[in-house]
């Protein structure tokens, strides 16, 4: 019987360890979300400007951020960092993309931390702007999306991307 008690004790101890690891991993994920680090999962957030975003990092390093209105929640468009070439729409790698899908008077801008900007300003929705150019592979950048109308500019938080 002593052998059975030891086995049960070992199983319970292992289970407690696994539960503790799972709780710790969850806390780490919560901290990452609060500091705007990206995970491989879909991330939904509201920026200080009130813009609601949904973002998803792809395995190749590409990132799409969908932007919803701070006023009524309608889908305004998206910004995308395209790390690698996409064969279907013929968009090259290292491309910054802004797409305005709403005829609400707001333009959509994608901004990369190196100063590259793709903007739909001056065009009627539905409109897509692609700005590309080779960047050093593996280099880290940040991406954010903005909606602009006249001098008003509302932006999402910066999100990490890689070339």
Short mmCIF file of N, CA and C in Angstrom, two decimals:
data_model
loop_
_atom_site.label_atom_id
_atom_site.label_comp_id
_atom_site.label_asym_id
_atom_site.label_seq_id
_atom_site.Cartn_x
_atom_site.Cartn_y
_atom_site.Cartn_z
N UNK A 1 0.81 -1.19 0.00
CA UNK A 1 0.00 0.00 0.00
C UNK A 1 0.85 1.26 0.00
N UNK A 2 1.96 1.21 0.63
CA UNK A 2 2.85 2.35 0.69
C UNK A 2 3.26 2.78 -0.72
N UNK A 3 3.46 1.82 -1.61
CA UNK A 3 3.82 2.10 -3.00
C UNK A 3 2.69 2.83 -3.71
N UNK A 4 1.46 2.46 -3.46
CA UNK A 4 0.30 3.11 -4.08
C UNK A 4 0.18 4.55 -3.57
N UNK A 5 0.38 4.75 -2.28
CA UNK A 5 0.30 6.09 -1.72
C UNK A 5 1.37 7.00 -2.31
N UNK A 6 2.57 6.45 -2.54
CA UNK A 6 3.63 7.24 -3.15
C UNK A 6 3.27 7.62 -4.57
N UNK A 7 2.69 6.67 -5.31
CA UNK A 7 2.30 6.96 -6.69
C UNK A 7 1.21 8.02 -6.74
N UNK A 8 0.22 7.89 -5.87
CA UNK A 8 -0.86 8.88 -5.82
C UNK A 8 -0.29 10.24 -5.45
N UNK A 9 0.62 10.27 -4.49
CA UNK A 9 1.26 11.52 -4.09
C UNK A 9 2.04 12.13 -5.25
N UNK A 10 2.74 11.29 -6.01
CA UNK A 10 3.49 11.79 -7.16
C UNK A 10 2.56 12.35 -8.22
N UNK A 11 1.45 11.67 -8.46
CA UNK A 11 0.48 12.14 -9.45
C UNK A 11 -0.12 13.47 -9.01
N UNK A 12 -0.52 13.57 -7.74
CA UNK A 12 -1.09 14.81 -7.23
C UNK A 12 -0.07 15.95 -7.27
N UNK A 13 1.16 15.66 -6.93
CA UNK A 13 2.21 16.67 -6.99
C UNK A 13 2.45 17.16 -8.40
N UNK A 14 2.48 16.22 -9.35
CA UNK A 14 2.67 16.60 -10.76
C UNK A 14 1.50 17.43 -11.26
N UNK A 15 0.30 17.03 -10.86
CA UNK A 15 -0.90 17.77 -11.27
C UNK A 15 -0.85 19.20 -10.74
N UNK A 16 -0.47 19.35 -9.48
CA UNK A 16 -0.38 20.68 -8.89
C UNK A 16 0.66 21.53 -9.62
N UNK A 17 1.77 20.92 -9.99
CA UNK A 17 2.80 21.63 -10.74
C UNK A 17 2.28 22.09 -12.09
N UNK A 18 1.57 21.22 -12.81
CA UNK A 18 1.01 21.58 -14.11
C UNK A 18 -0.02 22.69 -13.99
N UNK A 19 -0.86 22.63 -12.98
CA UNK A 19 -1.86 23.68 -12.77
C UNK A 19 -1.16 25.01 -12.48
N UNK A 20 -0.13 24.99 -11.66
CA UNK A 20 0.63 26.20 -11.37
C UNK A 20 1.28 26.78 -12.61
N UNK A 21 1.83 25.91 -13.46
CA UNK A 21 2.44 26.37 -14.71
C UNK A 21 1.39 26.99 -15.62
N UNK A 22 0.21 26.38 -15.70
CA UNK A 22 -0.85 26.91 -16.55
C UNK A 22 -1.30 28.28 -16.06
N UNK A 23 -1.44 28.44 -14.76
CA UNK A 23 -1.84 29.73 -14.22
C UNK A 23 -0.78 30.79 -14.45
N UNK A 24 0.46 30.42 -14.31
CA UNK A 24 1.56 31.35 -14.56
C UNK A 24 1.62 31.73 -16.03
N UNK A 25 1.40 30.78 -16.93
CA UNK A 25 1.41 31.08 -18.36
C UNK A 25 0.29 32.04 -18.70
N UNK A 26 -0.86 31.87 -18.10
CA UNK A 26 -1.98 32.78 -18.34
C UNK A 26 -1.66 34.19 -17.87
N UNK A 27 -0.98 34.30 -16.74
CA UNK A 27 -0.61 35.62 -16.22
C UNK A 27 0.37 36.29 -17.16
N UNK A 28 1.29 35.51 -17.72
CA UNK A 28 2.24 36.07 -18.67
C UNK A 28 1.55 36.59 -19.91
N UNK A 29 0.53 35.88 -20.38
CA UNK A 29 -0.22 36.33 -21.54
C UNK A 29 -0.94 37.62 -21.24
N UNK A 30 -1.52 37.75 -20.05
CA UNK A 30 -2.22 38.96 -19.68
C UNK A 30 -1.27 40.15 -19.64
N UNK A 31 -0.08 39.95 -19.10
CA UNK A 31 0.89 41.02 -19.05
C UNK A 31 1.30 41.42 -20.46
N UNK A 32 1.51 40.44 -21.35
CA UNK A 32 1.90 40.75 -22.71
C UNK A 32 0.83 41.57 -23.40
N UNK A 33 -0.44 41.25 -23.18
CA UNK A 33 -1.52 42.00 -23.81
C UNK A 33 -1.55 43.43 -23.29
N UNK A 34 -1.25 43.61 -22.00
CA UNK A 34 -1.29 44.95 -21.43
C UNK A 34 -0.15 45.82 -21.94
N UNK A 35 0.95 45.22 -22.33
CA UNK A 35 2.08 45.99 -22.82
C UNK A 35 2.12 46.05 -24.33
N UNK A 36 1.04 45.58 -25.00
CA UNK A 36 0.90 45.63 -26.44
C UNK A 36 1.83 44.69 -27.20
N UNK A 37 2.44 43.72 -26.54
CA UNK A 37 3.21 42.72 -27.26
C UNK A 37 2.22 41.82 -27.98
N UNK A 38 2.65 41.26 -29.11
CA UNK A 38 1.76 40.41 -29.87
C UNK A 38 1.98 38.95 -29.55
N UNK A 39 0.92 38.20 -29.58
CA UNK A 39 1.00 36.76 -29.51
C UNK A 39 0.50 36.24 -30.85
N UNK A 40 0.51 34.93 -31.04
CA UNK A 40 0.03 34.36 -32.29
C UNK A 40 -1.48 34.36 -32.37
N UNK A 41 -2.17 34.66 -31.29
CA UNK A 41 -3.62 34.66 -31.27
C UNK A 41 -4.16 36.00 -31.74
N UNK A 42 -5.46 36.04 -31.97
CA UNK A 42 -6.11 37.29 -32.31
C UNK A 42 -6.16 38.15 -31.07
N UNK A 43 -5.83 39.40 -31.23
CA UNK A 43 -5.78 40.35 -30.13
C UNK A 43 -6.83 41.42 -30.41
N UNK A 44 -7.74 41.66 -29.48
CA UNK A 44 -8.74 42.71 -29.61
C UNK A 44 -8.45 43.75 -28.55
N UNK A 45 -8.39 45.02 -28.94
CA UNK A 45 -8.10 46.05 -27.96
C UNK A 45 -8.77 47.36 -28.34
N UNK A 46 -8.87 48.24 -27.37
CA UNK A 46 -9.37 49.59 -27.58
C UNK A 46 -8.23 50.52 -27.21
N UNK A 47 -7.84 51.40 -28.14
CA UNK A 47 -6.75 52.32 -27.85
C UNK A 47 -7.26 53.50 -27.05
N UNK A 48 -6.36 54.33 -26.60
CA UNK A 48 -6.74 55.52 -25.83
C UNK A 48 -7.55 56.48 -26.69
N UNK A 49 -7.48 56.35 -28.01
CA UNK A 49 -8.26 57.20 -28.90
C UNK A 49 -9.66 56.65 -29.11
N UNK A 50 -9.93 55.46 -28.58
CA UNK A 50 -11.26 54.86 -28.72
C UNK A 50 -11.40 53.94 -29.91
N UNK A 51 -10.37 53.83 -30.74
CA UNK A 51 -10.44 52.96 -31.90
C UNK A 51 -10.36 51.51 -31.44
N UNK A 52 -11.28 50.70 -31.89
CA UNK A 52 -11.26 49.28 -31.57
C UNK A 52 -10.52 48.55 -32.68
N UNK A 53 -9.63 47.63 -32.30
CA UNK A 53 -8.86 46.90 -33.30
C UNK A 53 -8.89 45.42 -33.03
N UNK A 54 -8.77 44.65 -34.13
CA UNK A 54 -8.56 43.21 -34.07
C UNK A 54 -7.28 42.97 -34.85
N UNK A 55 -6.34 42.28 -34.26
CA UNK A 55 -5.07 42.05 -34.93
C UNK A 55 -4.70 40.59 -34.83
N UNK A 56 -4.08 40.07 -35.89
CA UNK A 56 -3.63 38.69 -35.88
C UNK A 56 -2.27 38.60 -36.58
N UNK A 57 -1.29 38.05 -35.88
CA UNK A 57 0.04 37.84 -36.44
C UNK A 57 0.06 36.51 -37.16
N UNK A 58 0.61 36.49 -38.36
CA UNK A 58 0.73 35.26 -39.13
C UNK A 58 2.11 34.66 -38.91
N UNK A 59 2.25 33.40 -39.24
CA UNK A 59 3.50 32.68 -39.02
C UNK A 59 4.68 33.32 -39.75
N UNK A 60 4.43 33.95 -40.91
CA UNK A 60 5.54 34.54 -41.67
C UNK A 60 5.90 35.94 -41.20
N UNK A 61 5.24 36.44 -40.15
CA UNK A 61 5.54 37.77 -39.62
C UNK A 61 4.61 38.86 -40.11
N UNK A 62 3.69 38.52 -41.01
CA UNK A 62 2.72 39.50 -41.49
C UNK A 62 1.71 39.79 -40.38
N UNK A 63 1.17 41.00 -40.39
CA UNK A 63 0.21 41.40 -39.37
C UNK A 63 -0.87 42.24 -40.01
N UNK A 64 -2.13 41.91 -39.72
CA UNK A 64 -3.27 42.70 -40.18
C UNK A 64 -3.99 43.26 -38.96
N UNK A 65 -4.27 44.56 -38.99
CA UNK A 65 -5.01 45.22 -37.91
C UNK A 65 -6.28 45.81 -38.51
N UNK A 66 -7.43 45.26 -38.11
CA UNK A 66 -8.73 45.78 -38.55
C UNK A 66 -9.12 46.92 -37.62
N UNK A 67 -9.63 48.00 -38.21
CA UNK A 67 -9.94 49.20 -37.43
C UNK A 67 -11.45 49.45 -37.44
N UNK A 68 -12.00 49.64 -36.23
CA UNK A 68 -13.42 49.97 -36.09
C UNK A 68 -13.55 51.37 -35.49
N UNK A 69 -14.61 52.06 -35.87
CA UNK A 69 -14.85 53.44 -35.47
C UNK A 69 -14.98 53.62 -33.97
N UNK A 70 -14.38 54.69 -33.42
CA UNK A 70 -14.55 54.98 -32.01
C UNK A 70 -15.94 55.55 -31.72
N UNK A 71 -16.63 56.00 -32.75
CA UNK A 71 -17.92 56.64 -32.55
C UNK A 71 -19.09 55.66 -32.57
N UNK A 72 -19.13 54.77 -33.58
CA UNK A 72 -20.28 53.86 -33.67
C UNK A 72 -19.91 52.40 -33.91
N UNK A 73 -18.61 52.10 -33.96
CA UNK A 73 -18.18 50.71 -34.07
C UNK A 73 -18.17 50.13 -35.47
N UNK A 74 -18.51 50.94 -36.50
CA UNK A 74 -18.50 50.37 -37.86
C UNK A 74 -17.07 50.09 -38.32
N UNK A 75 -16.93 49.11 -39.20
CA UNK A 75 -15.63 48.70 -39.72
C UNK A 75 -15.14 49.76 -40.70
N UNK A 76 -13.99 50.36 -40.42
CA UNK A 76 -13.46 51.44 -41.23
C UNK A 76 -12.46 50.94 -42.28
N UNK A 77 -11.84 49.81 -42.01
CA UNK A 77 -10.84 49.28 -42.93
C UNK A 77 -9.77 48.54 -42.16
N UNK A 78 -8.60 48.42 -42.78
CA UNK A 78 -7.51 47.74 -42.10
C UNK A 78 -6.17 48.26 -42.58
N UNK A 79 -5.13 47.98 -41.77
CA UNK A 79 -3.75 48.20 -42.16
C UNK A 79 -3.05 46.85 -42.08
N UNK A 80 -2.03 46.67 -42.90
CA UNK A 80 -1.35 45.38 -42.93
C UNK A 80 0.13 45.58 -43.20
N UNK A 81 0.93 44.81 -42.48
CA UNK A 81 2.35 44.65 -42.79
C UNK A 81 2.45 43.31 -43.49
N UNK A 82 2.92 43.31 -44.72
CA UNK A 82 3.04 42.10 -45.51
C UNK A 82 4.52 41.71 -45.55
N UNK A 83 4.92 40.77 -44.69
CA UNK A 83 6.33 40.41 -44.55
C UNK A 83 6.88 39.70 -45.78
N UNK A 84 6.09 38.80 -46.35
CA UNK A 84 6.53 38.00 -47.51
C UNK A 84 5.56 38.22 -48.66
N UNK A 85 6.03 37.97 -49.89
CA UNK A 85 5.15 38.15 -51.05
C UNK A 85 3.91 37.26 -50.96
N UNK A 86 2.80 37.81 -51.42
CA UNK A 86 1.56 37.04 -51.48
C UNK A 86 1.24 36.82 -52.95
N UNK A 87 1.18 35.57 -53.38
CA UNK A 87 0.99 35.29 -54.80
C UNK A 87 -0.39 35.69 -55.34
N UNK A 88 -1.46 35.55 -54.57
CA UNK A 88 -2.80 35.81 -55.10
C UNK A 88 -3.00 37.26 -55.51
N UNK A 89 -2.82 38.23 -54.60
CA UNK A 89 -3.05 39.62 -55.02
C UNK A 89 -1.81 40.29 -55.60
N UNK A 90 -0.73 39.53 -55.77
CA UNK A 90 0.53 40.06 -56.32
C UNK A 90 1.08 41.22 -55.50
N UNK A 91 1.03 41.10 -54.19
CA UNK A 91 1.59 42.13 -53.32
C UNK A 91 2.96 41.67 -52.85
N UNK A 92 4.00 42.49 -53.08
CA UNK A 92 5.35 42.07 -52.70
C UNK A 92 5.55 42.05 -51.19
N UNK A 93 6.64 41.42 -50.78
CA UNK A 93 7.01 41.41 -49.37
C UNK A 93 7.48 42.79 -48.95
N UNK A 94 7.62 42.99 -47.65
CA UNK A 94 8.02 44.27 -47.07
C UNK A 94 7.10 45.40 -47.54
N UNK A 95 5.79 45.09 -47.59
CA UNK A 95 4.80 46.07 -48.03
C UNK A 95 3.93 46.52 -46.88
N UNK A 96 3.63 47.78 -46.91
CA UNK A 96 2.71 48.40 -45.97
C UNK A 96 1.42 48.68 -46.75
N UNK A 97 0.28 48.26 -46.18
CA UNK A 97 -0.99 48.35 -46.90
C UNK A 97 -2.01 49.06 -46.03
N UNK A 98 -2.75 49.98 -46.63
CA UNK A 98 -3.88 50.63 -45.97
C UNK A 98 -5.09 50.44 -46.86
N UNK A 99 -6.20 50.01 -46.27
CA UNK A 99 -7.43 49.84 -47.04
C UNK A 99 -8.59 50.52 -46.31
N UNK A 100 -9.23 51.44 -47.00
CA UNK A 100 -10.40 52.14 -46.50
C UNK A 100 -11.62 51.49 -47.13
N UNK A 101 -12.52 50.97 -46.30
CA UNK A 101 -13.70 50.29 -46.84
C UNK A 101 -15.01 51.01 -46.53
N UNK A 102 -14.92 52.16 -45.86
CA UNK A 102 -16.12 52.84 -45.42
C UNK A 102 -16.20 54.26 -45.97
N UNK A 103 -17.29 54.59 -46.66
CA UNK A 103 -17.45 55.96 -47.19
C UNK A 103 -17.92 56.92 -46.10
N UNK A 104 -17.12 57.04 -45.04
CA UNK A 104 -17.51 57.85 -43.88
C UNK A 104 -16.74 59.16 -43.80
N UNK A 105 -15.90 59.45 -44.81
CA UNK A 105 -15.12 60.69 -44.80
C UNK A 105 -13.76 60.56 -44.13
N UNK A 106 -13.50 59.42 -43.47
CA UNK A 106 -12.22 59.19 -42.82
C UNK A 106 -11.33 58.40 -43.77
N UNK A 107 -10.05 58.72 -43.81
CA UNK A 107 -9.06 57.94 -44.55
C UNK A 107 -8.34 57.02 -43.58
N UNK A 108 -7.75 55.97 -44.10
CA UNK A 108 -6.99 55.01 -43.29
C UNK A 108 -5.52 55.13 -43.65
N UNK A 109 -4.66 55.16 -42.64
CA UNK A 109 -3.22 55.21 -42.86
C UNK A 109 -2.52 54.10 -42.09
N UNK A 110 -1.58 53.46 -42.76
CA UNK A 110 -0.70 52.47 -42.13
C UNK A 110 0.65 53.14 -41.95
N UNK A 111 1.21 53.04 -40.75
CA UNK A 111 2.48 53.70 -40.46
C UNK A 111 3.46 52.69 -39.89
N UNK A 112 4.65 52.64 -40.48
CA UNK A 112 5.72 51.78 -39.99
C UNK A 112 6.71 52.66 -39.22
N UNK A 113 7.33 52.12 -38.19
CA UNK A 113 8.21 52.91 -37.32
C UNK A 113 9.43 53.49 -38.03
N UNK A 114 9.74 53.03 -39.24
CA UNK A 114 10.86 53.61 -39.99
C UNK A 114 10.45 54.84 -40.80
N UNK A 115 9.16 55.25 -40.68
CA UNK A 115 8.68 56.43 -41.39
C UNK A 115 7.86 56.12 -42.63
N UNK A 116 7.81 54.88 -43.04
CA UNK A 116 7.02 54.50 -44.22
C UNK A 116 5.53 54.63 -43.89
N UNK A 117 4.76 55.27 -44.80
CA UNK A 117 3.33 55.45 -44.61
C UNK A 117 2.59 55.08 -45.89
N UNK A 118 1.51 54.34 -45.73
CA UNK A 118 0.57 54.07 -46.82
C UNK A 118 -0.73 54.73 -46.42
N UNK A 119 -1.27 55.61 -47.27
CA UNK A 119 -2.45 56.39 -46.91
C UNK A 119 -3.51 56.35 -48.01
N UNK A 120 -4.76 56.29 -47.58
CA UNK A 120 -5.87 56.37 -48.54
C UNK A 120 -6.41 57.80 -48.61
N UNK A 121 -5.73 58.73 -47.95
CA UNK A 121 -6.18 60.13 -47.93
C UNK A 121 -6.32 60.65 -49.36
N UNK A 122 -7.42 61.35 -49.62
CA UNK A 122 -7.66 61.93 -50.94
C UNK A 122 -8.37 61.00 -51.91
N UNK A 123 -8.70 59.79 -51.47
CA UNK A 123 -9.38 58.81 -52.33
C UNK A 123 -10.70 58.40 -51.69
N UNK A 124 -11.69 58.11 -52.53
CA UNK A 124 -12.98 57.64 -52.02
C UNK A 124 -12.89 56.16 -51.70
N UNK A 125 -13.59 55.75 -50.62
CA UNK A 125 -13.67 54.32 -50.28
C UNK A 125 -14.50 53.64 -51.37
N UNK A 126 -14.19 52.52 -51.72
CA UNK A 126 -13.24 51.53 -51.25
C UNK A 126 -11.93 51.75 -52.01
N UNK A 127 -10.82 51.90 -51.25
CA UNK A 127 -9.53 52.18 -51.86
C UNK A 127 -8.42 51.52 -51.06
N UNK A 128 -7.42 51.00 -51.78
CA UNK A 128 -6.27 50.35 -51.15
C UNK A 128 -4.99 51.02 -51.64
N UNK A 129 -4.10 51.31 -50.71
CA UNK A 129 -2.78 51.86 -51.04
C UNK A 129 -1.71 50.90 -50.55
N UNK A 130 -0.79 50.54 -51.42
CA UNK A 130 0.32 49.65 -51.09
C UNK A 130 1.63 50.42 -51.28
N UNK A 131 2.47 50.44 -50.27
CA UNK A 131 3.79 51.06 -50.35
C UNK A 131 4.80 49.97 -50.00
N UNK A 132 5.71 49.69 -50.94
CA UNK A 132 6.67 48.60 -50.70
C UNK A 132 8.09 49.07 -50.95
N UNK A 133 9.00 48.24 -50.54
CA UNK A 133 10.42 48.49 -50.69
C UNK A 133 11.16 47.54 -49.78
N UNK A 134 12.24 46.97 -50.26
CA UNK A 134 12.96 45.95 -49.50
C UNK A 134 13.55 46.52 -48.21
N UNK A 135 13.41 45.74 -47.14
CA UNK A 135 13.99 46.08 -45.84
C UNK A 135 14.87 44.92 -45.38
N UNK A 136 15.84 45.17 -44.50
CA UNK A 136 16.72 44.09 -44.02
C UNK A 136 15.92 42.98 -43.34
N UNK A 137 16.16 41.74 -43.77
CA UNK A 137 15.44 40.59 -43.21
C UNK A 137 15.73 40.44 -41.73
N UNK A 138 14.67 40.10 -40.98
CA UNK A 138 14.79 39.84 -39.55
C UNK A 138 14.78 41.09 -38.68
N UNK A 139 14.78 42.27 -39.29
CA UNK A 139 14.81 43.51 -38.52
C UNK A 139 13.43 43.78 -37.91
N UNK A 140 13.40 44.25 -36.67
CA UNK A 140 12.14 44.53 -35.97
C UNK A 140 11.67 45.95 -36.25
N UNK A 141 10.37 46.09 -36.46
CA UNK A 141 9.72 47.38 -36.66
C UNK A 141 8.44 47.39 -35.84
N UNK A 142 7.74 48.52 -35.89
CA UNK A 142 6.42 48.61 -35.27
C UNK A 142 5.45 49.16 -36.30
N UNK A 143 4.21 48.70 -36.20
CA UNK A 143 3.14 49.09 -37.11
C UNK A 143 1.99 49.67 -36.30
N UNK A 144 1.38 50.71 -36.84
CA UNK A 144 0.13 51.19 -36.26
C UNK A 144 -0.78 51.66 -37.39
N UNK A 145 -2.06 51.67 -37.09
CA UNK A 145 -3.05 52.15 -38.04
C UNK A 145 -3.66 53.43 -37.51
N UNK A 146 -3.98 54.33 -38.42
CA UNK A 146 -4.60 55.60 -38.03
C UNK A 146 -5.78 55.86 -38.96
N UNK A 147 -6.76 56.57 -38.43
CA UNK A 147 -7.82 57.11 -39.27
C UNK A 147 -7.66 58.62 -39.21
N UNK A 148 -7.80 59.27 -40.37
CA UNK A 148 -7.54 60.70 -40.46
C UNK A 148 -8.67 61.39 -41.23
N UNK A 149 -8.99 62.59 -40.77
CA UNK A 149 -10.00 63.43 -41.42
C UNK A 149 -9.60 64.87 -41.14
N UNK A 150 -9.20 65.60 -42.18
CA UNK A 150 -8.70 66.95 -41.97
C UNK A 150 -7.48 66.91 -41.07
N UNK A 151 -7.49 67.67 -39.98
CA UNK A 151 -6.36 67.68 -39.04
C UNK A 151 -6.55 66.67 -37.90
N UNK A 152 -7.69 65.98 -37.88
CA UNK A 152 -7.93 64.99 -36.82
C UNK A 152 -7.27 63.66 -37.19
N UNK A 153 -6.58 63.07 -36.22
CA UNK A 153 -5.84 61.82 -36.43
C UNK A 153 -5.99 60.96 -35.18
N UNK A 154 -6.56 59.76 -35.35
CA UNK A 154 -6.72 58.82 -34.25
C UNK A 154 -5.96 57.56 -34.61
N UNK A 155 -5.09 57.09 -33.71
CA UNK A 155 -4.22 55.95 -34.04
C UNK A 155 -4.37 54.81 -33.04
N UNK A 156 -4.07 53.62 -33.53
CA UNK A 156 -4.03 52.42 -32.69
C UNK A 156 -2.69 52.39 -31.96
N UNK A 157 -2.56 51.53 -30.99
CA UNK A 157 -1.23 51.35 -30.38
C UNK A 157 -0.25 50.74 -31.39
N UNK A 158 1.04 50.96 -31.16
CA UNK A 158 2.07 50.34 -32.00
C UNK A 158 2.09 48.83 -31.72
N UNK A 159 2.34 48.05 -32.78
CA UNK A 159 2.43 46.59 -32.65
C UNK A 159 3.71 46.12 -33.35
N UNK A 160 4.36 45.15 -32.75
CA UNK A 160 5.65 44.66 -33.26
C UNK A 160 5.46 43.84 -34.54
N UNK A 161 6.34 44.09 -35.53
CA UNK A 161 6.39 43.30 -36.77
C UNK A 161 7.86 43.08 -37.13
N UNK A 162 8.11 42.16 -38.06
CA UNK A 162 9.48 41.88 -38.52
C UNK A 162 9.50 41.83 -40.04
N UNK A 163 10.62 42.24 -40.59
CA UNK A 163 10.79 42.16 -42.05
C UNK A 163 11.17 40.74 -42.43
#
